[in-house]
Amino acid sequence: MNAFARTDRSLLGQWWWTVDRFLLIGIGLLILFGIIMVLASSPPIARNLKLDQMHFVIKHFTVLVPTALGLFGVSLLAPRGVLRLAVGVLALFAVLTLATLWLAPEIKGAHRWLFIGGQQLQPSEFMKPALAVVTAWLLASRPGLGGLPAALLLVGPTVALLLLQPDLGMATVVVAFFSIQLFVAGLGWLPIIILGGAGVAGLWGAYQLLPHVRDRVDGFLDPTAEVYQVERALSAVQSGGLFGRGPGEG
């Protein structure tokens, strides 16, 4: 039995009958998976750092709760409201991402994080979804690919800015989702193949020109290299097998 009748014109009633429920379920499962992973993996790390074993779990929820509320609030907006919010977020965090080139400390060869109010902030993570919304609207607002020039004026500088940090991974994600948007908007296979080839060439160029990219790739491929994340993953499988030893026992 549904909590809201189809004739319910309240804000929550309209939300219930218009929200993408499959997407809602997917988001819920991702949140649940994240909670399980934090419960399973963080207590030993907290103990090693001589912190309360629930330290990172509590920290996770202090971020999760306001984020979930914000997500729910955005889902209540009409499409035009979502677009306006995306434009504002894109403008704000594009400026902050630009500021990282001068204000962010260098961490592992990149300038990505700002420290605001004692908290770390990676502005490009907020810029990315806002850019996806705005470019999708631009491509859909005009027939054919009439919105492509305006979309390129946003995507091009964004990718260039990310490469200046440098953040090759984020730049690759932006190019990938924009390519998918172009395909959905009606771009033919040949331009998509050309874009894919350019992307592969760009990755090869990054490997050749950026030392930190080369070090990461070589470290992943070299079984004798000291790669913390790979070592921890192998250790976890050796210790707990495919299904693990249970939450907090890793």
GROMACS .gro file of C-alpha atoms in nm:
model
  250
    1MET     CA    1   0.000   0.000   0.000
    2ASN     CA    2   0.147   0.335  -0.107
    3ALA     CA    3   0.201   0.604   0.152
    4PHE     CA    4   0.074   0.870  -0.091
    5ALA     CA    5  -0.227   0.857  -0.321
    6ARG     CA    6  -0.183   0.967  -0.681
    7THR     CA    7  -0.422   1.254  -0.610
    8ASP     CA    8  -0.201   1.380  -0.325
    9ARG     CA    9  -0.080   1.726  -0.436
   10SER     CA   10   0.145   1.786  -0.135
   11LEU     CA   11   0.516   1.842  -0.189
   12LEU     CA   12   0.607   1.495  -0.063
   13GLY     CA   13   0.321   1.336  -0.257
   14GLN     CA   14   0.433   1.490  -0.585
   15TRP     CA   15   0.792   1.393  -0.506
   16TRP     CA   16   0.696   1.031  -0.445
   17TRP     CA   17   0.519   0.995  -0.779
   18THR     CA   18   0.782   1.177  -0.987
   19VAL     CA   19   1.114   1.064  -0.839
   20ASP     CA   20   1.316   0.800  -1.027
   21ARG     CA   21   1.269   0.508  -0.788
   22PHE     CA   22   1.527   0.283  -0.952
   23LEU     CA   23   1.784   0.559  -0.912
   24LEU     CA   24   1.666   0.611  -0.554
   25ILE     CA   25   1.712   0.240  -0.479
   26GLY     CA   26   2.057   0.246  -0.639
   27ILE     CA   27   2.165   0.543  -0.429
   28GLY     CA   28   2.030   0.373  -0.117
   29LEU     CA   29   2.225   0.056  -0.192
   30LEU     CA   30   2.544   0.256  -0.247
   31ILE     CA   31   2.495   0.433   0.085
   32LEU     CA   32   2.434   0.100   0.261
   33PHE     CA   33   2.740  -0.054   0.096
   34GLY     CA   34   2.952   0.241   0.206
   35ILE     CA   35   2.833   0.209   0.566
   36ILE     CA   36   2.915  -0.164   0.569
   37MET     CA   37   3.261  -0.100   0.427
   38VAL     CA   38   3.336   0.170   0.684
   39LEU     CA   39   3.214  -0.055   0.966
   40ALA     CA   40   3.426  -0.341   0.834
   41SER     CA   41   3.751  -0.164   0.754
   42SER     CA   42   3.788   0.141   0.977
   43PRO     CA   43   3.803   0.002   1.336
   44PRO     CA   44   4.149  -0.160   1.292
   45ILE     CA   45   4.283   0.159   1.134
   46ALA     CA   46   4.143   0.367   1.419
   47ARG     CA   47   4.304   0.135   1.675
   48ASN     CA   48   4.640   0.160   1.497
   49LEU     CA   49   4.614   0.539   1.518
   50LYS     CA   50   4.521   0.512   1.888
   51LEU     CA   51   4.175   0.653   1.828
   52ASP     CA   52   3.835   0.528   1.938
   53GLN     CA   53   3.753   0.234   1.713
   54MET     CA   54   3.431   0.407   1.600
   55HIS     CA   55   3.610   0.733   1.516
   56PHE     CA   56   3.589   0.697   1.139
   57VAL     CA   57   3.237   0.553   1.155
   58ILE     CA   58   3.116   0.862   1.341
   59LYS     CA   59   3.305   1.085   1.099
   60HIS     CA   60   3.141   0.902   0.808
   61PHE     CA   61   2.793   0.967   0.947
   62THR     CA   62   2.866   1.334   1.018
   63VAL     CA   63   2.920   1.372   0.645
   64LEU     CA   64   2.658   1.122   0.528
   65VAL     CA   65   2.358   1.268   0.712
   66PRO     CA   66   2.381   1.628   0.581
   67THR     CA   67   2.471   1.495   0.236
   68ALA     CA   68   2.164   1.270   0.228
   69LEU     CA   69   1.944   1.559   0.343
   70GLY     CA   70   2.093   1.780   0.072
   71LEU     CA   71   2.033   1.509  -0.187
   72PHE     CA   72   1.671   1.480  -0.078
   73GLY     CA   73   1.631   1.858  -0.094
   74VAL     CA   74   1.765   1.872  -0.449
   75SER     CA   75   1.532   1.589  -0.553
   76LEU     CA   76   1.237   1.808  -0.447
   77LEU     CA   77   1.332   2.076  -0.701
   78ALA     CA   78   1.172   2.112  -1.041
   79PRO     CA   79   1.404   2.056  -1.341
   80ARG     CA   80   1.447   2.432  -1.387
   81GLY     CA   81   1.545   2.464  -1.021
   82VAL     CA   82   1.801   2.185  -1.058
   83LEU     CA   83   1.951   2.364  -1.358
   84ARG     CA   84   1.976   2.694  -1.172
   85LEU     CA   85   2.140   2.522  -0.878
   86ALA     CA   86   2.385   2.344  -1.109
   87VAL     CA   87   2.482   2.671  -1.279
   88GLY     CA   88   2.548   2.833  -0.942
   89VAL     CA   89   2.747   2.536  -0.810
   90LEU     CA   90   2.948   2.517  -1.133
   91ALA     CA   91   3.037   2.886  -1.121
   92LEU     CA   92   3.134   2.879  -0.752
   93PHE     CA   93   3.344   2.565  -0.761
   94ALA     CA   94   3.507   2.651  -1.092
   95VAL     CA   95   3.646   2.960  -0.918
   96LEU     CA   96   3.757   2.749  -0.620
   97THR     CA   97   3.915   2.490  -0.850
   98LEU     CA   98   4.105   2.770  -1.023
   99ALA     CA   99   4.215   2.893  -0.680
  100THR     CA  100   4.375   2.556  -0.604
  101LEU     CA  101   4.650   2.637  -0.854
  102TRP     CA  102   4.776   2.908  -0.616
  103LEU     CA  103   4.629   2.832  -0.274
  104ALA     CA  104   4.630   2.453  -0.246
  105PRO     CA  105   4.936   2.280  -0.100
  106GLU     CA  106   5.116   2.029  -0.319
  107ILE     CA  107   5.019   1.674  -0.224
  108LYS     CA  108   5.180   1.393  -0.423
  109GLY     CA  109   5.262   1.627  -0.708
  110ALA     CA  110   4.914   1.782  -0.742
  111HIS     CA  111   4.727   2.089  -0.615
  112ARG     CA  112   4.369   1.969  -0.557
  113TRP     CA  113   4.267   2.035  -0.197
  114LEU     CA  114   4.172   2.356  -0.023
  115PHE     CA  115   4.162   2.383   0.355
  116ILE     CA  116   3.854   2.581   0.460
  117GLY     CA  117   3.747   2.606   0.821
  118GLY     CA  118   3.981   2.326   0.919
  119GLN     CA  119   3.825   2.092   0.663
  120GLN     CA  120   3.969   1.956   0.339
  121LEU     CA  121   3.772   2.038   0.025
  122GLN     CA  122   3.832   1.918  -0.331
  123PRO     CA  123   3.633   2.170  -0.540
  124SER     CA  124   3.653   1.968  -0.862
  125GLU     CA  125   3.438   1.695  -0.704
  126PHE     CA  126   3.152   1.945  -0.678
  127MET     CA  127   3.221   2.099  -1.017
  128LYS     CA  128   3.196   1.763  -1.196
  129PRO     CA  129   2.825   1.679  -1.137
  130ALA     CA  130   2.722   2.041  -1.190
  131LEU     CA  131   2.904   2.043  -1.524
  132ALA     CA  132   2.725   1.722  -1.626
  133VAL     CA  133   2.385   1.880  -1.559
  134VAL     CA  134   2.463   2.204  -1.744
  135THR     CA  135   2.616   2.034  -2.050
  136ALA     CA  136   2.322   1.792  -2.067
  137TRP     CA  137   2.082   2.087  -2.071
  138LEU     CA  138   2.285   2.269  -2.338
  139LEU     CA  139   2.288   1.963  -2.565
  140ALA     CA  140   1.915   1.902  -2.515
  141SER     CA  141   1.805   2.266  -2.546
  142ARG     CA  142   1.862   2.292  -2.922
  143PRO     CA  143   1.782   2.053  -3.207
  144GLY     CA  144   2.059   1.833  -3.338
  145LEU     CA  145   2.391   1.934  -3.190
  146GLY     CA  146   2.314   2.305  -3.180
  147GLY     CA  147   2.418   2.327  -2.817
  148LEU     CA  148   2.757   2.165  -2.879
  149PRO     CA  149   2.963   2.487  -2.917
  150ALA     CA  150   2.838   2.625  -2.585
  151ALA     CA  151   2.898   2.290  -2.414
  152LEU     CA  152   3.253   2.276  -2.551
  153LEU     CA  153   3.318   2.624  -2.411
  154LEU     CA  154   3.252   2.477  -2.067
  155VAL     CA  155   3.413   2.135  -2.102
  156GLY     CA  156   3.734   2.253  -2.272
  157PRO     CA  157   3.846   2.500  -2.001
  158THR     CA  158   3.735   2.256  -1.730
  159VAL     CA  159   3.955   1.977  -1.866
  160ALA     CA  160   4.244   2.220  -1.912
  161LEU     CA  161   4.205   2.339  -1.552
  162LEU     CA  162   4.205   1.982  -1.422
  163LEU     CA  163   4.518   1.900  -1.620
  164LEU     CA  164   4.693   2.203  -1.470
  165GLN     CA  165   4.638   2.073  -1.115
  166PRO     CA  166   4.718   1.801  -1.246
  167ASP     CA  167   4.423   1.564  -1.197
  168LEU     CA  168   4.430   1.323  -1.489
  169GLY     CA  169   4.171   1.091  -1.338
  170MET     CA  170   3.909   1.363  -1.298
  171ALA     CA  171   3.983   1.501  -1.646
  172THR     CA  172   3.932   1.152  -1.791
  173VAL     CA  173   3.598   1.118  -1.612
  174VAL     CA  174   3.480   1.455  -1.749
  175VAL     CA  175   3.578   1.364  -2.105
  176ALA     CA  176   3.414   1.021  -2.068
  177PHE     CA  177   3.075   1.144  -1.947
  178PHE     CA  178   3.073   1.426  -2.202
  179SER     CA  179   3.145   1.175  -2.480
  180ILE     CA  180   2.850   0.964  -2.362
  181GLN     CA  181   2.630   1.275  -2.360
  182LEU     CA  182   2.738   1.354  -2.717
  183PHE     CA  183   2.653   1.000  -2.828
  184VAL     CA  184   2.309   1.018  -2.667
  185ALA     CA  185   2.257   1.360  -2.828
  186GLY     CA  186   2.311   1.208  -3.173
  187LEU     CA  187   2.683   1.229  -3.248
  188GLY     CA  188   2.787   0.959  -3.497
  189TRP     CA  189   3.020   0.668  -3.435
  190LEU     CA  190   3.313   0.813  -3.631
  191PRO     CA  191   3.353   1.124  -3.412
  192ILE     CA  192   3.315   0.904  -3.102
  193ILE     CA  193   3.593   0.674  -3.226
  194ILE     CA  194   3.811   0.978  -3.298
  195LEU     CA  195   3.745   1.110  -2.947
  196GLY     CA  196   3.831   0.770  -2.803
  197GLY     CA  197   4.157   0.761  -2.998
  198ALA     CA  198   4.241   1.111  -2.879
  199GLY     CA  199   4.171   1.000  -2.523
  200VAL     CA  200   4.406   0.702  -2.553
  201ALA     CA  201   4.673   0.928  -2.704
  202GLY     CA  202   4.622   1.172  -2.416
  203LEU     CA  203   4.669   0.896  -2.158
  204TRP     CA  204   4.986   0.783  -2.331
  205GLY     CA  205   5.111   1.141  -2.337
  206ALA     CA  206   5.037   1.177  -1.966
  207TYR     CA  207   5.234   0.860  -1.896
  208GLN     CA  208   5.529   0.996  -2.090
  209LEU     CA  209   5.521   1.355  -1.961
  210LEU     CA  210   5.389   1.339  -1.603
  211PRO     CA  211   5.624   1.163  -1.358
  212HIS     CA  212   5.358   1.097  -1.092
  213VAL     CA  213   5.130   0.928  -1.350
  214ARG     CA  214   5.419   0.713  -1.471
  215ASP     CA  215   5.509   0.618  -1.113
  216ARG     CA  216   5.154   0.508  -1.035
  217VAL     CA  217   5.120   0.298  -1.351
  218ASP     CA  218   5.463   0.141  -1.312
  219GLY     CA  219   5.398   0.074  -0.945
  220PHE     CA  220   5.071  -0.102  -1.025
  221LEU     CA  221   5.231  -0.319  -1.295
  222ASP     CA  222   5.549  -0.398  -1.100
  223PRO     CA  223   5.482  -0.678  -0.848
  224THR     CA  224   5.795  -0.582  -0.650
  225ALA     CA  225   5.698  -0.216  -0.604
  226GLU     CA  226   5.563  -0.082  -0.275
  227VAL     CA  227   5.201   0.006  -0.350
  228TYR     CA  228   5.003   0.054  -0.029
  229GLN     CA  229   4.650   0.003  -0.161
  230VAL     CA  230   4.737  -0.306  -0.366
  231GLU     CA  231   4.926  -0.454  -0.071
  232ARG     CA  232   4.634  -0.394   0.164
  233ALA     CA  233   4.390  -0.549  -0.085
  234LEU     CA  234   4.604  -0.861  -0.122
  235SER     CA  235   4.646  -0.883   0.255
  236ALA     CA  236   4.269  -0.861   0.304
  237VAL     CA  237   4.203  -1.145   0.059
  238GLN     CA  238   4.474  -1.360   0.216
  239SER     CA  239   4.334  -1.297   0.564
  240GLY     CA  240   3.962  -1.328   0.503
  241GLY     CA  241   3.918  -1.499   0.169
  242LEU     CA  242   3.641  -1.402  -0.069
  243PHE     CA  243   3.376  -1.331   0.197
  244GLY     CA  244   3.596  -1.180   0.468
  245ARG     CA  245   3.605  -1.240   0.842
  246GLY     CA  246   3.317  -1.013   0.937
  247PRO     CA  247   3.274  -0.640   1.011
  248GLY     CA  248   3.556  -0.500   1.219
  249GLU     CA  249   3.757  -0.823   1.215
  250GLY     CA  250   3.986  -0.740   0.919
   0.00000   0.00000   0.00000
